[in-house]
Short mmCIF file of C-alpha atoms and ligand atoms in Angstrom, two decimals:
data_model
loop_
_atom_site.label_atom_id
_atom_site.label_comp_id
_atom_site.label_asym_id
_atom_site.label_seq_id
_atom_site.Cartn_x
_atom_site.Cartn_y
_atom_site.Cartn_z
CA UNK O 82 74.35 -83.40 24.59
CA UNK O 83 72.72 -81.28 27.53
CA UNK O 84 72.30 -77.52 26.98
CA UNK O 85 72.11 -75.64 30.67
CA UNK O 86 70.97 -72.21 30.12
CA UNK O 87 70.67 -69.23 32.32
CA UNK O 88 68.22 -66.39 31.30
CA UNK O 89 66.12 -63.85 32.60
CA UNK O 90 63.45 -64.83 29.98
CA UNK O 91 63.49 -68.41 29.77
CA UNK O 92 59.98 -68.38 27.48
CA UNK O 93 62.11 -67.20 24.67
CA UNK O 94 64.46 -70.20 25.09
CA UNK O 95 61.77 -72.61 25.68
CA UNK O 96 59.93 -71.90 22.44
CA UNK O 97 63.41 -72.25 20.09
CA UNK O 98 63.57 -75.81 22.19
CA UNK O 99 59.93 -77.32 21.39
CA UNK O 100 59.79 -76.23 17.49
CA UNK O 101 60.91 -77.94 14.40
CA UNK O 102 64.41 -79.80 13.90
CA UNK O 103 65.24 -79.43 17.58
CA UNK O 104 61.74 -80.52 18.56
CA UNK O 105 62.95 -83.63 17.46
CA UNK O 106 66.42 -84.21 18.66
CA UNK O 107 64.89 -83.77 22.23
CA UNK O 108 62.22 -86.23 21.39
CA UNK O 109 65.13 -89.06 20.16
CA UNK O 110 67.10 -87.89 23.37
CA UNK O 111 70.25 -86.71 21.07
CA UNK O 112 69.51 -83.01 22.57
CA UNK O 113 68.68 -82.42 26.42
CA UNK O 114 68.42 -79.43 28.25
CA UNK O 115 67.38 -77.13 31.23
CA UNK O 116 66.67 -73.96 31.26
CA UNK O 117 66.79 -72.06 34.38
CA UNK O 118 65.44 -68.64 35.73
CA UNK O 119 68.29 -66.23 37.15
CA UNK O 120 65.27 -64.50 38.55
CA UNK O 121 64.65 -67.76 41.03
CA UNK O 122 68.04 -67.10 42.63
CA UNK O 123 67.53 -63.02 43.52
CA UNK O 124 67.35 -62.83 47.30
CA UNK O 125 65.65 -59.32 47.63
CA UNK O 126 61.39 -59.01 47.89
CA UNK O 127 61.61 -57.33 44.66
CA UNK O 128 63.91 -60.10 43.15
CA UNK O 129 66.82 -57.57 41.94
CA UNK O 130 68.68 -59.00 39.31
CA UNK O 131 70.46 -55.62 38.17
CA UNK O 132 71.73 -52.35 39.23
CA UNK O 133 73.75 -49.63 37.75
CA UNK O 134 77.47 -49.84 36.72
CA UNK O 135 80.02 -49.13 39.29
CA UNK O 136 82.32 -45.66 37.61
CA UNK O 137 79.26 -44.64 36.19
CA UNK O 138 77.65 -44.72 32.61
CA UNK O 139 74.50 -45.73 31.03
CA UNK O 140 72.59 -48.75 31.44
CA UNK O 141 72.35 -51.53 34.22
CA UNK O 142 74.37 -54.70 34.81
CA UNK O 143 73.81 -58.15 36.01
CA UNK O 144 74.51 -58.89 39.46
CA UNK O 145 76.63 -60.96 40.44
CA UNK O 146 74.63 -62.62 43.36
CA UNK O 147 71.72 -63.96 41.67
CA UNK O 148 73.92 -65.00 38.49
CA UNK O 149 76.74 -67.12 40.41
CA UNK O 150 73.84 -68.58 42.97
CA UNK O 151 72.46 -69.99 39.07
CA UNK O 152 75.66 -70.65 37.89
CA UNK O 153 76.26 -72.97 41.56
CA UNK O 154 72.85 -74.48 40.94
CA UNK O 155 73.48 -75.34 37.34
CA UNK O 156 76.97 -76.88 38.30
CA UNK O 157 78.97 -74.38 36.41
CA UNK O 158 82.35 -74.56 38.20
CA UNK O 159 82.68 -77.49 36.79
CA UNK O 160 81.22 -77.66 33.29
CA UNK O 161 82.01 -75.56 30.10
CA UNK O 162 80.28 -72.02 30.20
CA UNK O 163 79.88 -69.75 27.94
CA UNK O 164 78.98 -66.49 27.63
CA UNK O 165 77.50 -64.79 24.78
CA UNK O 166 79.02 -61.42 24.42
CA UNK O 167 79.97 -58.80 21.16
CA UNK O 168 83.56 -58.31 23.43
CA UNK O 169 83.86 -62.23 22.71
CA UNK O 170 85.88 -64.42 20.56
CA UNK O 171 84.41 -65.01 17.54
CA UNK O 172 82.45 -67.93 16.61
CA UNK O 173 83.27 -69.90 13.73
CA UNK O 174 81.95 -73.65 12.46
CA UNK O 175 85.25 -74.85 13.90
CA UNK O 176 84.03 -73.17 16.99
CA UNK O 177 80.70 -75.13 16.63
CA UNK O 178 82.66 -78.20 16.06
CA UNK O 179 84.78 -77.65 19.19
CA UNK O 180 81.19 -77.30 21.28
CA UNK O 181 79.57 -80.27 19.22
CA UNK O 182 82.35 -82.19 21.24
CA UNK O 183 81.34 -81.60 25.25
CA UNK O 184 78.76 -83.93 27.10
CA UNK O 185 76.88 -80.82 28.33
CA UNK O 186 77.53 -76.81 28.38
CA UNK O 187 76.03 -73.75 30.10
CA UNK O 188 75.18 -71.00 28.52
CA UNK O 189 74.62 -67.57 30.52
CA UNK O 190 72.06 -64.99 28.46
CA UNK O 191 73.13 -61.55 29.36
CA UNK O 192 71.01 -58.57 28.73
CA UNK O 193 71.53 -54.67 29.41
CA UNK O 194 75.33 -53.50 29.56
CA UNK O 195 76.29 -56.94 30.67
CA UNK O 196 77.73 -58.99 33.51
CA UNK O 197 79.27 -58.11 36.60
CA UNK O 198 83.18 -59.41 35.40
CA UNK O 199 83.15 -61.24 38.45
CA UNK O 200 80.98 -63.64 37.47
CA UNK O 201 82.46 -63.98 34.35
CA UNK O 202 86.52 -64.59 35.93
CA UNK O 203 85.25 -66.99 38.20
CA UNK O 204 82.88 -69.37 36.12
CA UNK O 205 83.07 -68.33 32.30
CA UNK O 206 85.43 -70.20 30.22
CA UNK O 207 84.61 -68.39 26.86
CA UNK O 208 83.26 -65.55 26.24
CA UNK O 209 81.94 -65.71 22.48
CA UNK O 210 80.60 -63.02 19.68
CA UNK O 211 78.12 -64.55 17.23
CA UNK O 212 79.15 -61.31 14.92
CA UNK O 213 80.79 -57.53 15.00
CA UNK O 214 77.19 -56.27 15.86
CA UNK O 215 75.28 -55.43 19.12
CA UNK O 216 71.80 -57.76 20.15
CA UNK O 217 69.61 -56.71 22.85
CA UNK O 218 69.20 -60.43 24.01
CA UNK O 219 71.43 -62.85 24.78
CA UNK O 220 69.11 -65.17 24.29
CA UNK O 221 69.14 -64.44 20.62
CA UNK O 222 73.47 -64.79 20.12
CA UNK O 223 72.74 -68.31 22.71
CA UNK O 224 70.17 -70.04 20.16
CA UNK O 225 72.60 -69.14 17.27
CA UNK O 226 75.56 -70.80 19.43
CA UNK O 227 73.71 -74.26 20.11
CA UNK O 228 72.00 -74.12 16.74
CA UNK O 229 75.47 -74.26 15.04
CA UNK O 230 76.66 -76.91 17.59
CA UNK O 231 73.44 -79.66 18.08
CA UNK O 232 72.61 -79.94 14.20
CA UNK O 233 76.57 -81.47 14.23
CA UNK O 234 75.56 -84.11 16.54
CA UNK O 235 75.13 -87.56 15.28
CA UNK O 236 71.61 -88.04 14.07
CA UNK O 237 70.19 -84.51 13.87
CA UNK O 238 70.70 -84.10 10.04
CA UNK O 239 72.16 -86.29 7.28
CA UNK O 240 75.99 -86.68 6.88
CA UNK O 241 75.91 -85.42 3.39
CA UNK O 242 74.38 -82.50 4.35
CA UNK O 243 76.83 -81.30 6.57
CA UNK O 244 79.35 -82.39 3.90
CA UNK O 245 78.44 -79.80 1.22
CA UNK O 246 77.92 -76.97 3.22
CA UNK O 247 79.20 -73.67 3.88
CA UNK O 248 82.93 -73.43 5.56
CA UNK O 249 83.75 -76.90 5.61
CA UNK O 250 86.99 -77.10 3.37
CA UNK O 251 87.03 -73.37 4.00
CA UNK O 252 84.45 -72.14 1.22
CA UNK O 253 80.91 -70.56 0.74
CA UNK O 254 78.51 -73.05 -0.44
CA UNK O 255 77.69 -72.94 -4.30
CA UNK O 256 74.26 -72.13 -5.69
CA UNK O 257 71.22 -74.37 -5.57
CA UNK O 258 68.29 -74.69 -7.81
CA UNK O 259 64.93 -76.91 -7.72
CA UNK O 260 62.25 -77.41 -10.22
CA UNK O 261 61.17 -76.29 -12.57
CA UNK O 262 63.57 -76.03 -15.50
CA UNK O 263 62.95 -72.23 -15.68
CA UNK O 264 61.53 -69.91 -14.04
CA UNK O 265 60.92 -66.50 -15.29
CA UNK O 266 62.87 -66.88 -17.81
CA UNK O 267 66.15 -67.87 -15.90
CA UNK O 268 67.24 -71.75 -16.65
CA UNK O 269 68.56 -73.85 -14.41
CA UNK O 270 72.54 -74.17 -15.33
CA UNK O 271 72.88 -77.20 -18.16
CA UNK O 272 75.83 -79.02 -16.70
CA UNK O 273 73.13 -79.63 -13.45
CA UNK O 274 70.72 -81.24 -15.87
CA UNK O 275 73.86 -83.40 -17.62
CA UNK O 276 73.89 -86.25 -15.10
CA UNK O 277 77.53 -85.82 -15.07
CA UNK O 278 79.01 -86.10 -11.45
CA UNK O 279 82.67 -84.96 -12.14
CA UNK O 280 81.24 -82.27 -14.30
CA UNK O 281 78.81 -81.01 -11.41
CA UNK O 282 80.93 -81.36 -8.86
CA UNK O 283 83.57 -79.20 -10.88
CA UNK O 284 80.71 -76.43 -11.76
CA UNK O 285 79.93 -76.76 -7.61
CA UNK O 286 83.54 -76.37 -6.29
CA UNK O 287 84.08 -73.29 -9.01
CA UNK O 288 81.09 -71.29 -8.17
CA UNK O 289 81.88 -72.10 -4.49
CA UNK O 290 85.41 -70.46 -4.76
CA UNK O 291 83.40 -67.55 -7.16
CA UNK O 292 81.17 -66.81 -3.96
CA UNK O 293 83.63 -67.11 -1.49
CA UNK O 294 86.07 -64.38 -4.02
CA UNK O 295 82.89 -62.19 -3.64
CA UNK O 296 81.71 -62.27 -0.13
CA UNK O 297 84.27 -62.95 1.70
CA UNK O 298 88.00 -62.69 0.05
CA UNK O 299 89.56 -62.94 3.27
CA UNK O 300 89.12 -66.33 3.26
CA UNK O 301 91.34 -67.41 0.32
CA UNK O 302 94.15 -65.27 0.65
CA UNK O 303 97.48 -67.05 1.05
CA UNK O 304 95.42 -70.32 0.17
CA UNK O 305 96.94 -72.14 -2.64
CA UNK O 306 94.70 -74.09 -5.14
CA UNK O 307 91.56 -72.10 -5.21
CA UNK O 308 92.59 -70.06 -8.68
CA UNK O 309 89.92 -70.25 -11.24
N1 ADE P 241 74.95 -60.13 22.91
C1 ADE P 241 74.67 -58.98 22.29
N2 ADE P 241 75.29 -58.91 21.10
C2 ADE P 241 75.99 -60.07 20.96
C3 ADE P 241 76.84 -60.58 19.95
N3 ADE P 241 77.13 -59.91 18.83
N4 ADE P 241 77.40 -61.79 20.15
C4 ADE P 241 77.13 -62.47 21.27
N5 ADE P 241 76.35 -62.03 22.27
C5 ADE P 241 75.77 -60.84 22.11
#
């Protein structure tokens, strides 16, 4: 899968792209991507990229010029691009999963008060919130976006991984515990010690539907099954 992303700071990108797990799904070739300067595509000596809101108001906005000259360079009108935004849809794993799905996407960082709507009715296809608060980089609410999508890809991480975790059937993921037995006094529940695979798995899916009841309710209700 190729990830095409515009930024004005493409070093913050870059870094996210050569470290750990995703170090390594661009070395096996699972994970490609480009990441170009909206800067490169300013036409003005001082290489404008902003200017103040038409009506007024604090703050600057992202030009359109520079930003669809990118977006024509990347191949946008044709390819799925998103745009990270709080005034976005909200992204979910299903979300991710949707993503995990397309050969390649673009992804435009926005910074300051945002992007000139143009822009965004002529080559956005989503817009997307990573969450109901307000970054100062794009950049950041991007590498959350393709971090939930490429680790879904075939080969990143193990199948039973992504089995057992959090949201898929719907649920937050129940506890975990590692060696030693105890620590500070706190033992490590018996039934994980027991051997006992129906047993476990039972303790797991209970403790999964106790977190989910205390986090985040809204997620059960009007779901049948999931009474203790
Ligand atoms: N840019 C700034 N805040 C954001 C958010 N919550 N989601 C997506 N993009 C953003």
């Amino acid at each position: 899968m190729k990830f095409t992303l515009l930024s004005l700071f493409p070093e913050i990108l870059e870094s996210y792209f050569s470290s750990s797990i995703m170090a390594r799904a661009v070395e096996k070739g699972i994970v490609s991507y480009r990441n170009i300067n909206i800067r490169d595509f300013a036409v003005d000596k001082h290489r404008t990229c902003d200017d103040a809101p038409y009506g007024g108001g604090p703050g600057m906005v992202l030009k359109a010029e520079p930003l669809a000259a990118a977006l024509d360079f990347a191949g946008a009108p044709h390819l799925r691009t998103l745009c990270p935004t709080p005034s976005g849809r909200p992204f979910t794993q299903d979300y991710a999963k949707s993503l995990s799905a397309e050969e390649e996407i673009v992804l435009v960082c926005g910074r300051y008060e945002g992007i000139d709507q143009r822009v965004i009715d002529l080559y956005v296809s989503d817009e997307i919130s990573v969450g109901d608060y307000v970054l100062s980089s794009g950049e950041i609410a991007a590498m959350v976006i393709i971090d939930a999508v490429y680790r879904l890809l075939d080969g990143v991480i193990s199948l039973d991984s992504l089995a057992e975790e959090s949201f898929v059937e719907g649920l937050l993921e129940y506890p975990q515990y590692t060696r030693p037995e105890v620590f500070r006094g706190l033992k490590v529940p018996e039934v994980l010690l027991s051997g006992h695979h129906a047993n476990i798995s039972a303790w797991r899916r209970e403790q999964g539907i106790m977190k989910t009841r205390k986090y985040r309710p809204e997620l059960l209700a009007g779901r049948k099954g999931y009474e203790i």
